Short mmCIF file of C-alpha atoms and ligand atoms in Angstrom, two decimals:
data_model
loop_
_atom_site.label_atom_id
_atom_site.label_comp_id
_atom_site.label_asym_id
_atom_site.label_seq_id
_atom_site.Cartn_x
_atom_site.Cartn_y
_atom_site.Cartn_z
CA MET V 1 39.24 9.78 21.98
CA THR V 2 38.49 10.57 18.30
CA ALA V 3 35.62 12.92 17.61
CA PRO V 4 32.51 11.30 16.11
CA ALA V 5 31.98 11.76 12.37
CA PRO V 6 29.69 14.70 11.57
CA ILE V 7 25.97 14.53 11.03
CA HIS V 8 24.87 16.36 7.88
CA ILE V 9 21.71 18.46 7.89
CA ILE V 10 20.22 19.58 4.59
CA GLY V 11 18.28 22.83 5.05
CA GLY V 12 18.93 25.58 7.60
CA GLY V 13 15.32 26.56 8.24
CA LEU V 14 13.32 26.22 11.45
CA ALA V 15 13.76 22.44 11.68
CA GLY V 16 17.34 22.22 10.41
CA SER V 17 18.60 24.98 12.72
CA GLU V 18 16.98 23.40 15.78
CA ALA V 19 18.26 19.94 14.81
CA ALA V 20 21.81 21.31 14.40
CA TRP V 21 21.68 22.90 17.85
CA GLN V 22 20.51 19.67 19.46
CA VAL V 23 23.17 17.58 17.70
CA ALA V 24 25.94 19.97 18.75
CA ALA V 25 24.58 20.06 22.31
CA HIS V 26 25.33 16.35 22.46
CA ASP V 27 28.97 16.97 21.47
CA VAL V 28 28.56 15.65 17.95
CA PRO V 29 29.89 17.75 15.05
CA VAL V 30 27.30 18.85 12.52
CA VAL V 31 27.40 20.35 9.03
CA VAL V 32 24.38 22.40 7.94
CA HIS V 33 23.92 22.69 4.16
CA GLU V 34 21.75 25.71 3.31
CA MET V 35 21.30 26.68 -0.32
CA ARG V 36 20.43 30.33 0.29
CA PRO V 37 21.70 32.83 -0.85
CA LEU V 38 23.15 30.88 -3.80
CA ARG V 39 19.68 29.65 -4.63
CA SER V 40 16.48 30.83 -2.95
CA THR V 41 12.90 29.59 -2.71
CA ALA V 42 9.84 31.48 -3.89
CA ALA V 43 9.04 32.54 -0.31
CA HIS V 44 12.40 33.25 1.37
CA ARG V 45 13.87 36.75 1.09
CA THR V 46 17.14 36.65 3.07
CA SER V 47 20.17 34.44 3.62
CA ALA V 48 19.55 34.12 7.37
CA LEU V 49 18.98 30.73 8.96
CA ALA V 50 15.47 30.03 10.31
CA GLU V 51 13.89 32.79 8.25
CA LEU V 52 10.16 33.25 8.96
CA VAL V 53 8.61 33.34 5.49
CA CYS V 54 5.27 34.86 6.47
CA SER V 55 3.73 35.74 9.84
CA ASN V 56 6.00 36.64 12.78
CA SER V 57 3.80 34.74 15.26
CA PHE V 58 4.46 31.48 17.05
CA ARG V 59 0.78 31.50 18.06
CA SER V 60 -0.51 31.09 21.62
CA ASP V 61 2.02 30.96 24.45
CA ASP V 62 -0.55 29.59 26.92
CA ALA V 63 1.05 26.33 28.08
CA GLU V 64 -1.96 25.36 30.16
CA HIS V 65 -4.87 25.58 27.74
CA ASN V 66 -3.36 25.63 24.28
CA ALA V 67 -1.51 22.76 22.60
CA VAL V 68 0.97 24.98 20.75
CA GLY V 69 1.69 26.89 23.97
CA LEU V 70 2.37 23.52 25.60
CA LEU V 71 4.73 22.64 22.74
CA HIS V 72 6.60 25.95 23.38
CA GLU V 73 7.02 25.03 27.02
CA GLU V 74 8.23 21.52 26.27
CA MET V 75 10.75 22.91 23.78
CA ARG V 76 12.04 25.37 26.39
CA ARG V 77 12.57 22.44 28.77
CA LEU V 78 14.46 20.62 25.99
CA ASP V 79 16.91 23.53 25.52
CA SER V 80 15.46 24.63 22.19
CA LEU V 81 17.47 27.25 20.31
CA ILE V 82 14.37 28.34 18.39
CA MET V 83 12.50 29.05 21.64
CA ARG V 84 15.51 30.76 23.20
CA ALA V 85 15.76 33.12 20.21
CA ALA V 86 11.98 33.64 20.13
CA ASP V 87 11.82 34.55 23.83
CA ALA V 88 14.78 36.93 23.45
CA ASN V 89 13.20 38.70 20.45
CA GLN V 90 9.60 38.86 21.61
CA VAL V 91 7.36 41.74 20.51
CA PRO V 92 4.01 42.60 22.17
CA ALA V 93 1.20 40.37 20.84
CA GLY V 94 -1.25 39.71 23.66
CA SER V 95 -1.24 36.05 24.67
CA ALA V 96 0.60 35.06 21.49
CA LEU V 97 4.36 34.73 21.19
CA ALA V 98 5.38 36.99 18.30
CA VAL V 99 8.93 37.91 17.40
CA ASP V 100 11.01 40.54 15.69
CA ARG V 101 11.69 38.40 12.62
CA ASP V 102 15.09 39.85 11.73
CA GLY V 103 16.32 39.75 15.33
CA PHE V 104 15.06 36.20 15.69
CA SER V 105 16.78 34.85 12.57
CA ALA V 106 19.96 36.84 13.29
CA ALA V 107 20.14 35.33 16.80
CA ILE V 108 19.84 31.79 15.42
CA THR V 109 22.38 32.40 12.68
CA ALA V 110 24.84 33.92 15.18
CA ALA V 111 24.40 31.10 17.72
CA LEU V 112 25.04 28.39 15.13
CA GLU V 113 27.91 30.25 13.44
CA ALA V 114 29.60 30.71 16.82
CA HIS V 115 29.26 27.09 17.91
CA PRO V 116 32.60 25.25 17.56
CA LEU V 117 30.91 22.00 16.50
CA VAL V 118 28.72 23.56 13.80
CA THR V 119 29.87 24.17 10.21
CA ILE V 120 27.56 26.00 7.84
CA CYS V 121 28.01 25.31 4.11
CA ARG V 122 26.12 27.46 1.67
CA ASP V 123 25.38 24.81 -0.94
CA GLU V 124 22.41 23.13 -2.54
CA ILE V 125 22.23 19.36 -2.17
CA ALA V 126 20.80 18.70 -5.59
CA GLY V 127 20.27 14.97 -5.34
CA LEU V 128 20.70 12.16 -2.84
CA PRO V 129 23.57 12.97 -0.46
CA PRO V 130 26.99 11.34 -1.13
CA PRO V 131 27.09 7.69 0.00
CA ASP V 132 29.68 8.37 2.71
CA TRP V 133 27.25 10.63 4.61
CA ASP V 134 25.91 7.95 6.89
CA ASN V 135 23.72 10.05 9.18
CA VAL V 136 21.74 12.78 7.43
CA ILE V 137 18.74 14.91 8.40
CA VAL V 138 16.70 16.23 5.47
CA ALA V 139 14.93 19.40 6.62
CA THR V 140 14.36 21.18 3.34
CA GLY V 141 10.83 22.31 4.09
CA PRO V 142 7.70 22.96 2.06
CA LEU V 143 9.73 24.46 -0.79
CA THR V 144 12.39 21.76 -1.09
CA SER V 145 14.50 22.42 -4.19
CA PRO V 146 13.21 20.50 -7.24
CA ALA V 147 16.40 18.47 -7.79
CA LEU V 148 16.33 17.02 -4.27
CA ALA V 149 12.55 16.45 -4.40
CA HIS V 150 13.05 14.56 -7.64
CA ALA V 151 15.74 12.35 -6.09
CA ILE V 152 13.49 11.52 -3.11
CA THR V 153 10.64 10.62 -5.46
CA GLU V 154 12.96 8.37 -7.48
CA LEU V 155 14.01 6.60 -4.29
CA ALA V 156 10.60 6.14 -2.69
CA GLY V 157 8.18 6.17 -5.61
CA GLU V 158 5.80 8.62 -7.28
CA ALA V 159 3.37 8.75 -4.38
CA ALA V 160 6.08 9.45 -1.78
CA LEU V 161 5.99 13.23 -2.01
CA ALA V 162 3.06 15.58 -2.48
CA PHE V 163 3.67 19.03 -3.93
CA PHE V 164 0.39 20.61 -2.86
CA ASP V 165 -1.66 19.96 0.22
CA ALA V 166 -5.46 19.68 0.05
CA ILE V 167 -6.56 20.09 3.62
CA ALA V 168 -10.09 19.31 4.73
CA PRO V 169 -11.11 20.71 8.12
CA ILE V 170 -10.77 18.39 11.11
CA VAL V 171 -13.27 18.46 13.96
CA HIS V 172 -12.92 17.23 17.54
CA ARG V 173 -15.28 14.24 17.78
CA GLY V 174 -16.61 15.35 21.16
CA SER V 175 -17.89 18.65 19.76
CA ILE V 176 -20.24 17.03 17.19
CA ASP V 177 -23.91 16.94 18.21
CA MET V 178 -24.81 13.27 17.88
CA SER V 179 -28.45 13.98 18.68
CA VAL V 180 -28.53 15.44 15.14
CA ALA V 181 -25.72 13.51 13.40
CA TRP V 182 -25.41 9.72 13.23
CA LEU V 183 -22.86 6.99 12.52
CA GLN V 184 -23.28 5.04 9.29
CA SER V 185 -21.22 4.06 6.25
CA ARG V 186 -22.89 4.59 2.88
CA TYR V 187 -25.10 1.55 2.11
CA ASP V 188 -23.81 0.14 5.44
CA ARG V 189 -20.75 -1.18 3.64
CA ALA V 190 -18.13 -2.42 6.07
CA GLY V 191 -15.19 -2.43 3.61
CA PRO V 192 -11.72 -3.50 4.75
CA GLY V 193 -11.39 -2.86 8.46
CA GLY V 194 -14.69 -0.98 8.72
CA SER V 195 -17.78 -1.69 10.77
CA GLY V 196 -20.50 -0.38 8.44
CA ALA V 197 -20.91 2.60 10.75
CA ASP V 198 -17.63 4.42 10.24
CA TYR V 199 -18.76 7.88 9.13
CA ILE V 200 -20.47 10.63 11.07
CA ASN V 201 -23.29 12.02 8.93
CA CYS V 202 -24.79 15.49 9.20
CA PRO V 203 -28.13 15.94 7.36
CA LEU V 204 -29.22 19.09 5.50
CA SER V 205 -32.74 19.92 4.33
CA ARG V 206 -33.19 21.58 0.93
CA GLY V 207 -33.42 25.02 2.53
CA GLU V 208 -30.29 24.42 4.61
CA TYR V 209 -28.41 23.19 1.55
CA GLU V 210 -29.40 26.22 -0.55
CA ALA V 211 -28.35 28.59 2.23
CA PHE V 212 -25.07 26.69 2.58
CA ILE V 213 -24.32 27.01 -1.16
CA ASP V 214 -25.08 30.75 -1.03
CA ALA V 215 -22.71 31.13 1.91
CA LEU V 216 -19.94 29.22 0.12
CA LEU V 217 -20.28 31.33 -3.00
CA ALA V 218 -20.30 34.60 -1.07
CA GLY V 219 -17.66 33.60 1.49
CA GLN V 220 -14.31 35.34 1.56
CA LYS V 221 -11.48 33.29 0.05
CA THR V 222 -7.70 33.44 0.28
CA ALA V 223 -5.73 33.89 -2.92
CA PHE V 224 -2.84 31.76 -4.14
CA HIS V 225 0.60 33.35 -4.32
CA ASP V 226 1.62 34.03 -7.95
CA TRP V 227 4.35 31.42 -7.72
CA GLU V 228 2.03 28.69 -6.48
CA ALA V 229 0.02 28.50 -9.73
CA THR V 230 -3.50 27.10 -9.40
CA PRO V 231 -3.07 23.47 -8.42
CA TYR V 232 -6.64 22.33 -9.02
CA PHE V 233 -7.05 18.85 -10.31
CA ASP V 234 -10.19 16.74 -10.34
CA GLY V 235 -10.73 14.86 -7.11
CA CYS V 236 -9.21 17.72 -5.17
CA LEU V 237 -11.28 20.80 -6.06
CA PRO V 238 -12.07 23.26 -3.28
CA ILE V 239 -15.73 22.95 -2.30
CA GLU V 240 -16.45 26.55 -3.26
CA VAL V 241 -15.06 25.89 -6.77
CA MET V 242 -17.34 22.85 -7.01
CA ALA V 243 -20.27 25.03 -5.93
CA GLU V 244 -19.36 27.59 -8.60
CA ARG V 245 -19.66 24.85 -11.24
CA GLY V 246 -23.32 24.34 -10.39
CA ARG V 247 -25.57 24.53 -7.33
CA GLU V 248 -26.22 20.77 -7.42
CA THR V 249 -22.57 19.73 -7.92
CA LEU V 250 -21.83 19.23 -4.23
CA ARG V 251 -25.04 17.25 -3.77
CA HIS V 252 -23.75 14.81 -6.39
CA GLY V 253 -20.23 14.90 -4.96
CA PRO V 254 -19.03 15.05 -1.35
CA MET V 255 -22.49 16.01 -0.02
CA LYS V 256 -24.50 13.26 -1.73
CA PRO V 257 -27.26 11.91 0.51
CA PHE V 258 -27.58 8.44 -1.05
CA GLY V 259 -27.32 5.16 0.89
CA LEU V 260 -27.86 6.85 4.23
CA THR V 261 -30.84 6.80 6.60
CA ASN V 262 -31.12 9.28 9.43
CA PRO V 263 -32.14 7.31 12.54
CA HIS V 264 -33.31 10.54 14.22
CA ALA V 265 -35.90 11.06 11.43
CA ALA V 266 -36.08 7.83 9.43
CA HIS V 267 -38.97 9.05 7.21
CA VAL V 268 -37.34 12.33 6.16
CA LYS V 269 -34.80 11.94 3.37
CA PRO V 270 -31.97 14.46 3.83
CA TYR V 271 -31.45 16.64 0.75
CA ALA V 272 -27.68 16.56 1.29
CA VAL V 273 -25.31 15.00 3.83
CA VAL V 274 -21.90 16.10 5.07
CA GLN V 275 -19.77 13.10 6.04
CA LEU V 276 -16.93 13.09 8.55
CA ARG V 277 -14.39 10.29 8.65
CA GLN V 278 -12.15 9.20 11.50
CA ASP V 279 -8.73 10.80 11.10
CA ASN V 280 -6.54 9.37 13.88
CA ARG V 281 -6.18 6.01 15.53
CA LEU V 282 -7.32 7.47 18.84
CA GLY V 283 -10.72 8.26 17.27
CA THR V 284 -10.71 11.78 18.72
CA LEU V 285 -10.56 13.60 15.36
CA PHE V 286 -12.81 13.41 12.30
CA ASN V 287 -12.20 15.11 8.94
CA MET V 288 -14.92 16.62 6.75
CA VAL V 289 -14.73 14.41 3.68
CA GLY V 290 -13.99 16.31 0.45
CA PHE V 291 -14.11 19.72 2.13
CA GLN V 292 -10.71 21.10 1.06
CA THR V 293 -11.19 24.83 0.68
CA LYS V 294 -9.62 28.23 0.13
CA LEU V 295 -12.21 29.99 2.33
CA THR V 296 -10.56 32.12 5.01
CA HIS V 297 -10.37 30.47 8.43
CA GLY V 298 -12.94 32.85 9.91
CA GLU V 299 -15.39 32.09 7.11
CA GLN V 300 -14.87 28.33 7.49
CA VAL V 301 -15.82 28.43 11.15
CA ARG V 302 -18.84 30.65 10.47
CA ILE V 303 -20.14 28.70 7.46
CA PHE V 304 -19.39 25.13 8.62
CA ARG V 305 -21.13 25.77 11.93
CA THR V 306 -24.37 26.26 9.96
CA ILE V 307 -24.27 22.52 9.14
CA PRO V 308 -26.72 20.66 11.40
CA GLY V 309 -24.75 18.77 14.05
CA LEU V 310 -21.72 21.04 13.71
CA GLU V 311 -23.21 24.14 15.38
CA ARG V 312 -20.67 23.81 18.22
CA ALA V 313 -17.90 22.17 16.23
CA GLU V 314 -14.40 22.72 17.59
CA PHE V 315 -11.91 22.62 14.75
CA ALA V 316 -8.55 20.94 15.34
CA ARG V 317 -7.45 22.18 11.93
CA LEU V 318 -9.09 24.30 9.26
CA GLY V 319 -9.00 23.61 5.55
CA GLY V 320 -6.56 24.91 2.97
CA LEU V 321 -4.75 24.33 -0.29
CA HIS V 322 -1.13 25.44 -0.70
CA ARG V 323 2.12 24.69 -2.43
CA ASN V 324 3.72 22.32 0.05
CA THR V 325 6.21 19.50 -0.40
CA PHE V 326 5.58 16.74 2.12
CA LEU V 327 6.13 13.03 2.49
CA ASN V 328 3.52 10.35 3.02
CA ALA V 329 5.25 10.07 6.38
CA PRO V 330 3.06 7.49 8.19
CA LYS V 331 3.98 5.01 5.46
CA LEU V 332 7.57 6.04 4.80
CA LEU V 333 9.11 6.96 8.15
CA GLU V 334 10.11 4.85 11.14
CA ALA V 335 9.08 5.98 14.61
CA SER V 336 12.38 7.86 15.03
CA LEU V 337 11.90 9.68 11.70
CA ARG V 338 14.30 7.46 9.72
CA PHE V 339 13.41 6.90 6.08
CA LYS V 340 12.53 3.23 5.64
CA ALA V 341 13.80 3.21 2.04
CA ALA V 342 17.25 4.57 3.10
CA PRO V 343 17.74 4.53 6.88
CA ARG V 344 20.81 6.78 6.76
CA LEU V 345 18.32 9.58 5.98
CA ARG V 346 16.08 11.04 8.62
CA PHE V 347 13.42 13.67 7.84
CA ALA V 348 12.46 16.69 9.92
CA GLY V 349 10.24 19.75 9.74
CA GLN V 350 7.36 20.54 7.45
CA ILE V 351 8.44 17.95 4.89
CA THR V 352 7.27 15.27 7.35
CA GLY V 353 3.71 16.65 7.20
CA CYS V 354 3.67 18.66 10.39
CA GLU V 355 2.45 22.20 9.86
CA GLY V 356 3.79 25.46 11.24
CA TYR V 357 6.99 27.10 12.47
CA VAL V 358 6.76 25.65 15.97
CA GLU V 359 5.82 22.12 14.93
CA SER V 360 8.60 22.10 12.30
CA ALA V 361 11.16 23.18 14.89
CA ALA V 362 9.87 20.60 17.41
CA ILE V 363 10.25 17.77 14.92
CA GLY V 364 13.73 19.15 14.10
CA LEU V 365 14.52 19.00 17.82
CA LEU V 366 13.54 15.33 17.99
CA ALA V 367 15.37 14.45 14.75
CA GLY V 368 18.54 16.09 16.11
CA ARG V 369 18.34 14.11 19.34
CA PHE V 370 17.61 10.83 17.55
CA ALA V 371 20.47 11.39 15.09
CA ALA V 372 22.92 12.27 17.89
CA ALA V 373 21.90 9.21 19.92
CA GLU V 374 22.44 7.02 16.87
CA ARG V 375 25.87 8.53 16.24
CA LEU V 376 26.83 8.03 19.90
CA ARG V 377 25.41 4.50 19.85
CA THR V 378 23.15 5.26 22.78
CA PHE V 379 19.50 4.48 23.05
CA LEU V 380 16.95 7.26 23.14
CA THR V 381 13.38 6.21 23.85
CA LEU V 382 10.56 7.91 21.98
CA PRO V 383 8.94 10.82 23.82
CA PRO V 384 5.75 9.56 25.50
CA PRO V 385 2.64 10.07 23.31
CA THR V 386 1.11 12.01 26.22
CA THR V 387 3.62 14.85 25.61
CA ALA V 388 3.11 17.38 22.82
CA HIS V 389 6.32 16.19 21.12
CA GLY V 390 5.27 12.56 21.44
CA ALA V 391 1.71 13.20 20.24
CA LEU V 392 2.91 15.05 17.13
CA LEU V 393 5.60 12.45 16.39
CA ALA V 394 3.14 9.58 16.84
CA HIS V 395 0.70 11.25 14.44
CA ILE V 396 3.35 11.76 11.77
CA THR V 397 4.82 8.30 12.00
CA GLY V 398 1.62 6.28 12.22
CA GLY V 399 -1.18 7.90 14.20
CA HIS V 400 -2.98 9.12 11.13
CA ILE V 401 -5.30 6.59 9.49
CA GLU V 402 -4.71 6.29 5.76
CA THR V 403 -7.94 5.66 3.90
CA ILE V 404 -8.35 4.07 0.51
CA ASP V 405 -11.24 6.14 -0.86
CA ALA V 406 -10.70 7.84 -4.17
CA GLY V 407 -9.67 11.49 -3.95
CA PRO V 408 -6.73 13.33 -2.48
CA ARG V 409 -4.35 11.43 -0.28
CA SER V 410 -5.76 11.45 3.21
CA TYR V 411 -2.50 12.23 5.10
CA GLN V 412 -2.39 16.02 5.10
CA PRO V 413 -0.35 18.56 7.11
CA MET V 414 -1.24 18.79 10.79
CA ASN V 415 -0.81 21.36 13.54
CA ILE V 416 -0.36 20.27 17.13
CA ASN V 417 -3.76 20.11 18.87
CA PHE V 418 -5.26 18.39 21.89
CA GLY V 419 -7.06 15.88 19.66
CA LEU V 420 -3.69 14.20 19.00
CA PHE V 421 -3.18 13.37 22.69
CA PRO V 422 -4.48 10.12 24.21
CA PRO V 423 -7.63 10.98 26.18
CA LEU V 424 -7.34 11.30 29.96
CA ALA V 425 -8.26 8.21 31.96
CA LYS V 426 -10.67 10.46 33.84
CA SER V 427 -11.53 14.02 32.82
CA PRO V 428 -11.99 16.52 35.68
CA THR V 429 -15.65 17.02 36.57
CA ARG V 430 -15.34 19.27 39.63
CA ALA V 431 -13.59 22.59 40.28
CA ALA V 432 -11.23 23.09 43.22
CA ASP V 433 -14.17 24.40 45.32
CA GLY V 434 -16.13 21.18 44.63
CA SER V 435 -18.65 22.79 42.24
CA ARG V 436 -19.61 20.85 39.11
CA LEU V 437 -17.68 21.90 35.97
CA ARG V 438 -19.74 22.77 32.91
CA GLY V 439 -19.23 24.12 29.36
CA THR V 440 -16.07 26.13 28.76
CA ALA V 441 -14.84 25.67 32.34
CA LYS V 442 -14.99 21.90 31.85
CA THR V 443 -13.10 22.09 28.53
CA LEU V 444 -10.41 24.31 30.08
CA ALA V 445 -10.02 21.96 33.04
CA ARG V 446 -9.59 19.01 30.66
CA LYS V 447 -6.94 20.86 28.64
CA ALA V 448 -5.11 21.89 31.80
CA ALA V 449 -5.09 18.26 32.98
CA ILE V 450 -3.68 17.07 29.62
CA SER V 451 -0.98 19.76 29.86
CA ARG V 452 -0.06 18.80 33.44
CA ARG V 453 0.20 15.15 32.42
CA ALA V 454 2.36 16.15 29.41
CA LEU V 455 4.86 18.17 31.43
CA GLY V 456 5.07 15.46 34.10
CA ASP V 457 5.73 12.76 31.49
CA LEU V 458 8.21 15.00 29.68
CA ALA V 459 10.20 15.40 32.91
CA LEU V 460 10.35 11.62 33.26
CA TRP V 461 11.46 11.28 29.63
CA ILE V 462 14.17 13.90 30.08
CA ALA V 463 15.39 12.17 33.22
CA GLY V 464 15.55 8.85 31.37
CA GLY V 465 16.72 10.14 28.01
CA ARG V 466 19.28 12.84 28.59
CA PRO V 467 21.63 11.14 31.06
CA ALA V 468 22.02 8.20 28.68
CA LEU V 469 23.23 10.60 26.01
CA ALA V 470 25.27 12.82 28.29
CA ALA V 471 27.08 9.83 29.81
CA GLU V 472 28.92 9.12 26.54
C1 LIG X 1 4.52 30.75 1.81
C2 LIG X 1 4.49 30.08 3.14
C3 LIG X 1 4.00 30.76 4.25
C4 LIG X 1 3.98 30.14 5.51
N1 LIG X 1 3.52 30.85 6.56
C5 LIG X 1 3.56 30.31 7.80
C6 LIG X 1 3.13 31.08 8.91
O1 LIG X 1 2.75 32.23 8.79
N2 LIG X 1 3.16 30.49 10.14
C7 LIG X 1 3.60 29.22 10.32
O2 LIG X 1 3.64 28.76 11.46
N3 LIG X 1 4.00 28.47 9.26
C8 LIG X 1 4.00 28.98 8.01
N4 LIG X 1 4.38 28.23 6.93
C9 LIG X 1 4.66 26.81 7.11
C10 LIG X 1 5.99 26.34 7.72
O3 LIG X 1 5.85 26.27 9.08
C11 LIG X 1 7.20 27.11 7.40
O4 LIG X 1 7.39 26.96 6.03
C12 LIG X 1 8.45 26.63 8.17
O5 LIG X 1 9.47 27.49 7.83
C13 LIG X 1 8.85 25.19 7.92
O6 LIG X 1 10.08 24.90 8.55
P1 LIG X 1 11.13 23.92 7.85
O7 LIG X 1 12.39 23.99 8.60
O8 LIG X 1 10.52 22.60 7.64
O9 LIG X 1 11.34 24.55 6.41
P2 LIG X 1 12.08 26.01 6.01
O10 LIG X 1 12.01 26.87 7.20
O11 LIG X 1 11.46 26.38 4.75
O12 LIG X 1 13.56 25.54 5.83
C14 LIG X 1 13.98 24.75 4.75
C15 LIG X 1 15.34 25.28 4.29
O13 LIG X 1 15.89 24.35 3.38
C16 LIG X 1 16.53 25.06 2.33
N5 LIG X 1 16.61 24.13 1.19
C17 LIG X 1 15.61 23.65 0.43
N6 LIG X 1 16.09 22.75 -0.45
C18 LIG X 1 17.42 22.65 -0.23
C19 LIG X 1 18.48 21.86 -0.81
N7 LIG X 1 18.24 20.98 -1.78
N8 LIG X 1 19.75 22.03 -0.35
C20 LIG X 1 20.01 22.91 0.65
N9 LIG X 1 19.06 23.68 1.23
C21 LIG X 1 17.77 23.54 0.81
C22 LIG X 1 15.66 26.29 2.15
O14 LIG X 1 16.39 27.35 1.56
C23 LIG X 1 15.24 26.61 3.58
O15 LIG X 1 16.11 27.50 4.21
C24 LIG X 1 4.44 28.80 5.66
C25 LIG X 1 4.92 28.12 4.54
C26 LIG X 1 4.96 28.74 3.30
C27 LIG X 1 5.52 27.97 2.13
#
């Protein structure tokens, strides 16, 4: 039997390395094209595959109560090389999984170099891949080389790729106090697909607004790296920069109170209003409109919880602004990560708009499996949306709701979080001893139930998915 033609992977980072491992594990040859050390990025320092460019943490390893911990566990069950190397190079970090970065990258490089089906080419793919590469995974990350980024933009249009993110914080809907906030669109306008009550509104009195502006101005901010340059452009200014331009600027911008009536106090006009807009089809997540920020994460939680209605807000994602190359994936990618404009290309990793080492590797894992199945002409179903892999994939390829308001593009990088999972049919209300669950205990029980459901559904998917591939 002749060996299948190779799959080409562009980029040997977290996603590309995991994808290569998965492809080879299905007995398909794979060529990884990594441009380092011939050409580097502004953040990488070595020539190793899967280099960690910043922190050495994979975040929480709690598979029961934390969505990224659950993603770790699912990846382990899917024979992830990234997780194998992370576990083998662990350093003490409490409940987090942190790694010796050099040992971690060296283990991945060695495993791929030693694999008989893996070839590593140290070259930059400086444009669209040659036409005879019929099955390609593009995993070139947030710092994709300019020549390739240019070629992708030419193929899919100007708006296909963003070069900076502008992330507004995202809040779990269930943590917003609706006895203070209310649902209403400005001037009750329904718009296309709206109901006239699409936004959650949080009212501020004059005193609350003034205190909020003071906190923004005094709050600790993160700096840009020198190489990022300051990417501010109108329509995408951080809120603290808007506040620096004048104390009333926000009140005439994202915090304007006009066209809104607070049903909890119809005769009191709010001085300012913070609006939150639905972010995912499930309706579990809402983003704070226009609140992109360079405040540190700790400061965001502290300051945004002073907004009436958000005192107990649980944040699925905090705001930010970074150099980051990523696709408008919900529009451009098929459910199995294939590029609609050129289906021989599949995208993986941070360039798809997932965020973080673990998420990038997980999407690389799926891309590798999809690409191998396609090469072997077998059928691989999508991971169920109740699993962490499925929830993240569904968000990237369509779960996010694109909005048409002016301002920065609404699809922005996303970490895995429980808000991406379909809600449970019935959340646990009682503990094992029959007592009624309340507060944190109730939240933990809900997360544990989502995690149990995820691992159960993953086992079913593995049982249905793997044998079909292995049988070839
Ligand atoms: C400065 C910075 C700090 C970050 N810090 C963290 C953090 O602390 N924690 C976290 O979880 N996430 C962090 N991230 C986000 C992200 O998770 C990582 O960037 C992660 O490495 C993304 O994985 P990836 O495989 O998609 O991309 P990468 O790991 O960046 O891999 C892409 C690879 O493609 C190569 N490449 C690019 N263009 C080409 C080309 N044309 N031809 C051939 N090869 C090419 C690059 O050299 C690179 O090796 C950070 C990102 C940046 C930019």
